[in-house]
Tab-separated table of C-alpha atoms in Angstrom:
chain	number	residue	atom	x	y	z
A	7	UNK	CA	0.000	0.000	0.000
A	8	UNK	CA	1.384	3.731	-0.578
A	9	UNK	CA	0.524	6.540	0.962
A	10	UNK	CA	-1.147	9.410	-1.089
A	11	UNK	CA	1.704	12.137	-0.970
A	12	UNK	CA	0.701	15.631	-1.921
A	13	UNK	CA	1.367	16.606	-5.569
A	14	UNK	CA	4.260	18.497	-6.569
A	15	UNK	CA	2.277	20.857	-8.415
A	16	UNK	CA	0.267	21.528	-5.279
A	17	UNK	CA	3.484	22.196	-2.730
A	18	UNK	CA	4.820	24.240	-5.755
A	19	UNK	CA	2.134	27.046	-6.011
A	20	UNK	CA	1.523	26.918	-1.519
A	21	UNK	CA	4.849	28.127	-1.789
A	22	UNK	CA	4.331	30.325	-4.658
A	23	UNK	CA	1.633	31.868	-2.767
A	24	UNK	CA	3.209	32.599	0.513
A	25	UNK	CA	6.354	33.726	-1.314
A	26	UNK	CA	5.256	36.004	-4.907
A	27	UNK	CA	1.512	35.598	-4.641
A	28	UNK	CA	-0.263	34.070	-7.584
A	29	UNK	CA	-1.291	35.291	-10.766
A	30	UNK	CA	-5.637	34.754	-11.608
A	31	UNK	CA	-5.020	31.712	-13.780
A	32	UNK	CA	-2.077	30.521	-11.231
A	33	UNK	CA	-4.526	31.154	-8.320
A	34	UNK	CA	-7.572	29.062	-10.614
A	35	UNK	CA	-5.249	25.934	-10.754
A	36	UNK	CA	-4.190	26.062	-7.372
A	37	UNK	CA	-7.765	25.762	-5.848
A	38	UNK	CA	-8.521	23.042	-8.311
A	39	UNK	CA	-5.520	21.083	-7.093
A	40	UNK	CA	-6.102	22.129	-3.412
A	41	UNK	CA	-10.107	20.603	-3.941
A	42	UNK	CA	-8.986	17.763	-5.864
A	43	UNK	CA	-6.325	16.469	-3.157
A	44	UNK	CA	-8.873	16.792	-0.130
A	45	UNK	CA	-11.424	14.876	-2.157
A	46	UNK	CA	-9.040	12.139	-2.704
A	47	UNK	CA	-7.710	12.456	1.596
A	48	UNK	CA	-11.832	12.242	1.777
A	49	UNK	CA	-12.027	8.929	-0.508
A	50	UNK	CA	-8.999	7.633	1.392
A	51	UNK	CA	-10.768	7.938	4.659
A	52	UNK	CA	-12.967	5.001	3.499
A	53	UNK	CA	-10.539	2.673	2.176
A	54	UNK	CA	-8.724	3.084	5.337
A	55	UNK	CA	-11.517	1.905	7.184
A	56	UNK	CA	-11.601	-2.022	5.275
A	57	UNK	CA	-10.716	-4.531	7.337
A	58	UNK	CA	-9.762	-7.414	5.204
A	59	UNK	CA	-6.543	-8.137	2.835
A	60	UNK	CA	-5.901	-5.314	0.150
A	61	UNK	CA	-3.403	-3.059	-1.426
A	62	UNK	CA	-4.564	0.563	-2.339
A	63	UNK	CA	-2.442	2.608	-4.439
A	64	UNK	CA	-2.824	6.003	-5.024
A	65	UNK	CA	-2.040	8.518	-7.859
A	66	UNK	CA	-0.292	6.611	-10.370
A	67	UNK	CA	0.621	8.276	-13.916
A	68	UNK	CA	0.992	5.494	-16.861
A	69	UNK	CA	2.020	5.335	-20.261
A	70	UNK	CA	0.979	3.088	-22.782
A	71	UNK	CA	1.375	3.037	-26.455
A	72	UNK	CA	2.234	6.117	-26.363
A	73	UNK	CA	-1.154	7.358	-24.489
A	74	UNK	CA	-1.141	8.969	-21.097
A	75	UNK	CA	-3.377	8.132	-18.334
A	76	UNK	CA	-3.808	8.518	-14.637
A	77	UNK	CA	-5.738	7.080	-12.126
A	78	UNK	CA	-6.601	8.512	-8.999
A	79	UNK	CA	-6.521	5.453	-7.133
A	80	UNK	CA	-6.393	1.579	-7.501
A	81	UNK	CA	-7.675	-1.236	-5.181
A	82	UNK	CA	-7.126	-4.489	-5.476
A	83	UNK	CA	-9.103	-6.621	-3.156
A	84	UNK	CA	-11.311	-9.653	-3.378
A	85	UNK	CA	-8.454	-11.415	-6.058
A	86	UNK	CA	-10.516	-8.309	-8.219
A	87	UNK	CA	-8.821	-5.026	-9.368
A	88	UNK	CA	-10.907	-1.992	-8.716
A	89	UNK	CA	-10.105	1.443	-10.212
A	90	UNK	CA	-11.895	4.800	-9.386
A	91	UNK	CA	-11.988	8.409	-10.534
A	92	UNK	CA	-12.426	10.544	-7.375
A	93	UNK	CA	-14.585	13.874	-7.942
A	94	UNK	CA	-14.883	16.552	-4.949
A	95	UNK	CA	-17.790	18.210	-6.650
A	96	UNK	CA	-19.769	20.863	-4.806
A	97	UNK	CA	-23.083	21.895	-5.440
A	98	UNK	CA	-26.052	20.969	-7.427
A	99	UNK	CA	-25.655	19.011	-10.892
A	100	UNK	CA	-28.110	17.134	-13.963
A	101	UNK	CA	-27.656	14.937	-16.652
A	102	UNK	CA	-29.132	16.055	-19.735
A	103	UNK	CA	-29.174	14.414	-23.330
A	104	UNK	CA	-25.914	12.654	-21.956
A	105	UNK	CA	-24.373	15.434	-21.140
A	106	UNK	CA	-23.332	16.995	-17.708
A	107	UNK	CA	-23.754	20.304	-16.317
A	108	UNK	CA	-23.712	22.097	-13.079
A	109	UNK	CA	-26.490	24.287	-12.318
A	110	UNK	CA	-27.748	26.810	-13.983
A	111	UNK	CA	-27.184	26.367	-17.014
A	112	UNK	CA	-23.055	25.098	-17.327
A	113	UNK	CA	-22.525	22.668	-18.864
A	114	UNK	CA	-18.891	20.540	-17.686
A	115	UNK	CA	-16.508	17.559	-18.726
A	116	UNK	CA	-18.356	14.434	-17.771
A	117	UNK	CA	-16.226	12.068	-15.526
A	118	UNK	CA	-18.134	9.123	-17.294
A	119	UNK	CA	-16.106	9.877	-20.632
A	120	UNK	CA	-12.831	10.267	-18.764
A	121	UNK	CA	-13.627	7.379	-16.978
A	122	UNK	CA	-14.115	5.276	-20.130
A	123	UNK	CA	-10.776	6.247	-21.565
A	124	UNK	CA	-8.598	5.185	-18.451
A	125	UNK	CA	-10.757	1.828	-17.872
A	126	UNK	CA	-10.054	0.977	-21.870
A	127	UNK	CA	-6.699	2.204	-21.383
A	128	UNK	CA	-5.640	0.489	-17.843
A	129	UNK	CA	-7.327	-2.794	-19.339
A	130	UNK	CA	-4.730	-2.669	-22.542
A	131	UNK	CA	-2.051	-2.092	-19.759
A	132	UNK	CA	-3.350	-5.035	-17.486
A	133	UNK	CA	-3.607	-7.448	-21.008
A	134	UNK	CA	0.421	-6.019	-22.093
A	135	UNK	CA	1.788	-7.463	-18.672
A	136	UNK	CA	-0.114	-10.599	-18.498
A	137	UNK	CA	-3.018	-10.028	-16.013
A	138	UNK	CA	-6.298	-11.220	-17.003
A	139	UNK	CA	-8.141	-10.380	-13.592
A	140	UNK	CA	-11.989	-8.680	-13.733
A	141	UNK	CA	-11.670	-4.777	-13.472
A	142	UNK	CA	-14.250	-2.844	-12.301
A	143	UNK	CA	-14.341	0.923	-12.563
A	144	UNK	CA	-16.038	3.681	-10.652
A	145	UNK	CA	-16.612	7.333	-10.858
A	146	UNK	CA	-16.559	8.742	-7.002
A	147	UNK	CA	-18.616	12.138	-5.721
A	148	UNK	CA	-17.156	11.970	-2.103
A	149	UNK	CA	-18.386	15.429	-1.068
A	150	UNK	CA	-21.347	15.207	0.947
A	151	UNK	CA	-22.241	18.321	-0.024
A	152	UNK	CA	-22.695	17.306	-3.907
A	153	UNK	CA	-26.301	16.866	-5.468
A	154	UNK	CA	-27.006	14.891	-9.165
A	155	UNK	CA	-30.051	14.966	-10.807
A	156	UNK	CA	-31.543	12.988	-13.510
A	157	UNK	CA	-28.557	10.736	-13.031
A	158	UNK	CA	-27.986	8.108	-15.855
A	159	UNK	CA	-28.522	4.660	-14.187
A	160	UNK	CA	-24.930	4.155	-14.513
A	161	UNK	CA	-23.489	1.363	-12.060
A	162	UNK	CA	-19.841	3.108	-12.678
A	163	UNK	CA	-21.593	6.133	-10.417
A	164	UNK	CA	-20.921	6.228	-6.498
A	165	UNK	CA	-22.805	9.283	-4.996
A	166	UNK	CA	-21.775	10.161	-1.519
A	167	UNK	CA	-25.080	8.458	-0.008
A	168	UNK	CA	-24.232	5.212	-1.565
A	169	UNK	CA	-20.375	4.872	-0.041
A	170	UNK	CA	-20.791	3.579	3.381
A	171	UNK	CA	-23.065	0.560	1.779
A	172	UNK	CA	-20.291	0.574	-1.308
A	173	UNK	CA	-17.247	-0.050	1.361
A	174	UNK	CA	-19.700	-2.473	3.280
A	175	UNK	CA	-19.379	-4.513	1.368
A	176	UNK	CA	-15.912	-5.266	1.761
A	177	UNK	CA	-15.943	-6.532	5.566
A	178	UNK	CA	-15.068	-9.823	4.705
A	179	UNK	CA	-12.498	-10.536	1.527
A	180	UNK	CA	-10.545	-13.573	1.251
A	181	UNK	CA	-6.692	-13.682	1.597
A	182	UNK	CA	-5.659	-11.333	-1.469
A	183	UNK	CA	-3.387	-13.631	-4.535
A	184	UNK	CA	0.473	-13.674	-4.405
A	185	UNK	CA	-0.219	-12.531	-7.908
A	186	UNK	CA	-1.766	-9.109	-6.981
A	187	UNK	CA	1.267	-8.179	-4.631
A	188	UNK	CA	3.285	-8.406	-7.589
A	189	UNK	CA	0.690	-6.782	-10.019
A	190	UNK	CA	0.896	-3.927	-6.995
A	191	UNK	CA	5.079	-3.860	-7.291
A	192	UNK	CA	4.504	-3.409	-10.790
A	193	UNK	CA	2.069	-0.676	-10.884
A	194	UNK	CA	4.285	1.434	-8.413
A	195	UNK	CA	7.599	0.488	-10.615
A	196	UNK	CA	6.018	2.015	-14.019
A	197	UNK	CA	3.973	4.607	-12.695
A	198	UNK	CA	5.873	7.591	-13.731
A	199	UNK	CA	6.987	10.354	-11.156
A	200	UNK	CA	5.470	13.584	-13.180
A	201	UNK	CA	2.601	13.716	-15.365
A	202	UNK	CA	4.243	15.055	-19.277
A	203	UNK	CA	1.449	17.222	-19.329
A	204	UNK	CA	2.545	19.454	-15.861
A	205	UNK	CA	2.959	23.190	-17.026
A	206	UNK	CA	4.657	24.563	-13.187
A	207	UNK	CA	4.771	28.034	-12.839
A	208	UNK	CA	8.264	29.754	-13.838
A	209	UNK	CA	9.884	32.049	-10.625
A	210	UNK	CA	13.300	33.208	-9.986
A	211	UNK	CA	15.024	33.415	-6.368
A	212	UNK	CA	15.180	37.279	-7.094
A	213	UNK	CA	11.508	37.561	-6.917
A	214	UNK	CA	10.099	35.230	-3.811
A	215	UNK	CA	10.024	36.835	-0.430
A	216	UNK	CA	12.830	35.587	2.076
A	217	UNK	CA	12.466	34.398	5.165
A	218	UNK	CA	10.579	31.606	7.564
A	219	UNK	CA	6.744	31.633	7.326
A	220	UNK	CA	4.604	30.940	10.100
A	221	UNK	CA	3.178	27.281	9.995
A	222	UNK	CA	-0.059	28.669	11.296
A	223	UNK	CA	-0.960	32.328	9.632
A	224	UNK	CA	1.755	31.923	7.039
A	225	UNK	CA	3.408	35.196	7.749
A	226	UNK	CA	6.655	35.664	8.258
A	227	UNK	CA	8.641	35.290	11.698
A	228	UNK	CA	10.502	38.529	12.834
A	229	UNK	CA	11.315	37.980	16.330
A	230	UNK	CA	13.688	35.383	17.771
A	231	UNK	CA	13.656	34.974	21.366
A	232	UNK	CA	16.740	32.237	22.114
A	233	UNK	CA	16.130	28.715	20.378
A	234	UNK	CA	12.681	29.452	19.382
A	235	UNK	CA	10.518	32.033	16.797
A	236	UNK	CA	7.565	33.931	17.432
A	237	UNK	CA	4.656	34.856	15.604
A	238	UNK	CA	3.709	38.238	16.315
A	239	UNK	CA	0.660	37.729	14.383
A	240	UNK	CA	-0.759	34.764	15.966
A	241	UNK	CA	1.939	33.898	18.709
A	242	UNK	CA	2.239	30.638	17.396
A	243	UNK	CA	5.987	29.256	18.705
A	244	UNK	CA	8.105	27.536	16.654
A	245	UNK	CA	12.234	26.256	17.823
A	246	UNK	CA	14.492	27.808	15.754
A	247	UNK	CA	16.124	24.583	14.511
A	248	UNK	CA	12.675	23.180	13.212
A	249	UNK	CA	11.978	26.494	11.254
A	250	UNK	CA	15.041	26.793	10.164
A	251	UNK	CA	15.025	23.134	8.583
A	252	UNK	CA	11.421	23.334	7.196
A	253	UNK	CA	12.602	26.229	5.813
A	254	UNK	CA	15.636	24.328	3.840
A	255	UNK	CA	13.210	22.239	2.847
A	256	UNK	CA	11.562	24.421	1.003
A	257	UNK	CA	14.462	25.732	-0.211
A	258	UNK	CA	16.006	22.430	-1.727
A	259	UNK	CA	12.334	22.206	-3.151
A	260	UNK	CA	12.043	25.176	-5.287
A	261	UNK	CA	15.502	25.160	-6.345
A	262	UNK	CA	17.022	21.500	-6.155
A	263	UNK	CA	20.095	22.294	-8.524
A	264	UNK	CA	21.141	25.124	-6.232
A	265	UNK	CA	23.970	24.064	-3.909
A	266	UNK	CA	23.188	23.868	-0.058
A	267	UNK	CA	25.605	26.864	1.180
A	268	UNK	CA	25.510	28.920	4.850
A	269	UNK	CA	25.640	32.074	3.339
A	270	UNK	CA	22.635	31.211	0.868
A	271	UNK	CA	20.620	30.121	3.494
A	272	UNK	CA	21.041	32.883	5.797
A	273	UNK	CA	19.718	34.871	2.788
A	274	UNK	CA	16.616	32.495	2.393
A	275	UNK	CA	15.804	33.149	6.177
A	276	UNK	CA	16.675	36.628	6.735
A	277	UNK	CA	16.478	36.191	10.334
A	278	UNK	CA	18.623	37.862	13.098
A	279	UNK	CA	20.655	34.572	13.894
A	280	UNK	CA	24.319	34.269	13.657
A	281	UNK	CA	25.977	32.484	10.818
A	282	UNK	CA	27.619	30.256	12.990
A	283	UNK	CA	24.567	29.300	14.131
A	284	UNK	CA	23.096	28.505	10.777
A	285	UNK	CA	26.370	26.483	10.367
A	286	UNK	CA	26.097	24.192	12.941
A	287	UNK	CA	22.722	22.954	12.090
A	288	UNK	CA	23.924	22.100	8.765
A	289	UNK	CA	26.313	20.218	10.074
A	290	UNK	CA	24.067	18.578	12.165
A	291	UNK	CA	21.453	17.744	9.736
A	292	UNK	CA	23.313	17.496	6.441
A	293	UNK	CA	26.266	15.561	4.902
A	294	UNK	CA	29.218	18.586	4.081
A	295	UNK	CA	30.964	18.410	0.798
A	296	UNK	CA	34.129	20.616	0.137
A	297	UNK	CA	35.799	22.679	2.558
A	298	UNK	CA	36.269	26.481	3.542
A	299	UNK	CA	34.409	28.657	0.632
A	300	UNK	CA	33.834	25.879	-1.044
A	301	UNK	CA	31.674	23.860	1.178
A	302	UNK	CA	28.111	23.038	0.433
A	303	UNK	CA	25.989	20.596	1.917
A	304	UNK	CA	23.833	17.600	0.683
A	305	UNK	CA	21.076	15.651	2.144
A	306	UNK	CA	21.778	12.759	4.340
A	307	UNK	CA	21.459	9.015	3.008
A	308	UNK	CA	17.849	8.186	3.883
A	309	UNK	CA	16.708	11.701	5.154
């Protein structure tokens, strides 16, 4: 099983926005992203809740015969593969001459004709590496807060109402195949890292704001009071050392070909602590390379 990790796109543009602000269109995606990633933490929330043998794999990114796909999330349980589309829609919706729209009068991409492309596609996938097993695929509304009308009678549909019964169902499962562990190992091994499609945002170090933002309000620590820094917007208290690193973080984040230096990371923090000090924790916490000006640091083996 892997844990759903945040997308990179996501982290990219909550640092954008705490650091340059975002532009309209910038600001569009990020809210889709940010809505799409708690609908999937929401369908995850069920899975988590089975009982019985399974592996559930999350955000995988293939390509086959030279056609792209994703799929939000794969379970294989029951010796059956299951594959589903998760949708955090919010607000009232209809079906009309096949076609989907969200009230008034909007009409929107239906999830059904996604859907069909990634089941056709995943199937090819499953034939190419020699897995014959049923598949079953599902479109997923996990916001409670989501209405359809005039639905199609579709049984690739899960509304929010019908979820609790859905993962019912799956109390008792018998041992899962030897065969879908490695089907699992496989999955994870080709799934590629970045969609090809990704279009980040472009930013310089010039332009972003320096220094440590608050983990709570987001702005920006001013005061240092010993080993820890204080929020004088919301008081929150943070040590210096764990700001400091989350801050590096960041850093090796948004700029991963830039060497690790003290001097460059005094700059990101632009906080009234001495050099020295800054020094010490990356010896600490990081492997040094080089020596005298010419030292720069690099992660730890397994950090």
């Amino acid at each position: 099983m892997n844990s759903r990790k945040k997308p990179y796109e996501l982290i990219l543009y909550e640092y954008l926005r705490i650091r340059r602000g975002l532009s309209s269109d910038e600001n569009s995606k990020y809210r889709k992203l940010k809505k799409g990633y708690e609908g999937e933490l929401l369908f995850d929330a069920y899975i988590d809740k089975i009982q019985c043998d399974y592996l559930s794999l999350t955000d995988l990114s293939f390509s086959h015969n030279n056609k792209f796909f994703q799929v939000d999330n794969i379970l294989l349980i029951d010796n059956t593969i299951y594959m589903y589309e998760v949708k955090n829609f919010l607000g009232n919706y209809y079906y009309e001459n096949n076609k989907l729209f969200i009230e008034p009068q909007q009409e929107i991409d239906d999830p059904l004709t996604q859907l069909k492309r990634s089941e056709a596609l995943l199937r090819q996938l499953l034939k190419y590496l020699g897995f014959s097993n049923q598949l079953q695929a599902k479109v997923v509304f996990v916001n409670p807060e989501f209405t359809l009308f005039q639905a199609p009678r579709s049984s690739k549909l899960l509304l929010p109402s019908q979820l609790n019964r859905y993962f019912h169902k799956f109390r008792q499962c018998p041992p899962l195949d030897t065969s879908f562990y490695q089907l699992g190992e496989k999955f994870q091994s080709i799934s590629l890292e970045k969609s090809p499609y990704t279009q980040p945002p472009t930013y310089q170090y010039n332009e972003l704001k320096k220094g440590i933002p608050c983990p709570s309000c987001y702005k920006f620590f001013e005061t240092v009071d010993g080993r820890t820094c204080i929020c004088r917007h919301c008081d929150v208290r943070e040590s210096l050392q764990s700001a400091v690193l989350r801050t590096i973080e960041e850093f090796i984040f948004l700029f991963p070909e830039q060497r690790i230096t003290t001097d460059k990371i005094c700059d990101w923090i632009q906080l009234p602590v001495a050099q020295k000090r800054i020094r010490y924790m990356l010896n600490k916490n990081f492997l040094q390379k080089g020596k005298n000006k010419g030292a720069y640091y690099v992660k730890m083996e397994g950090n």
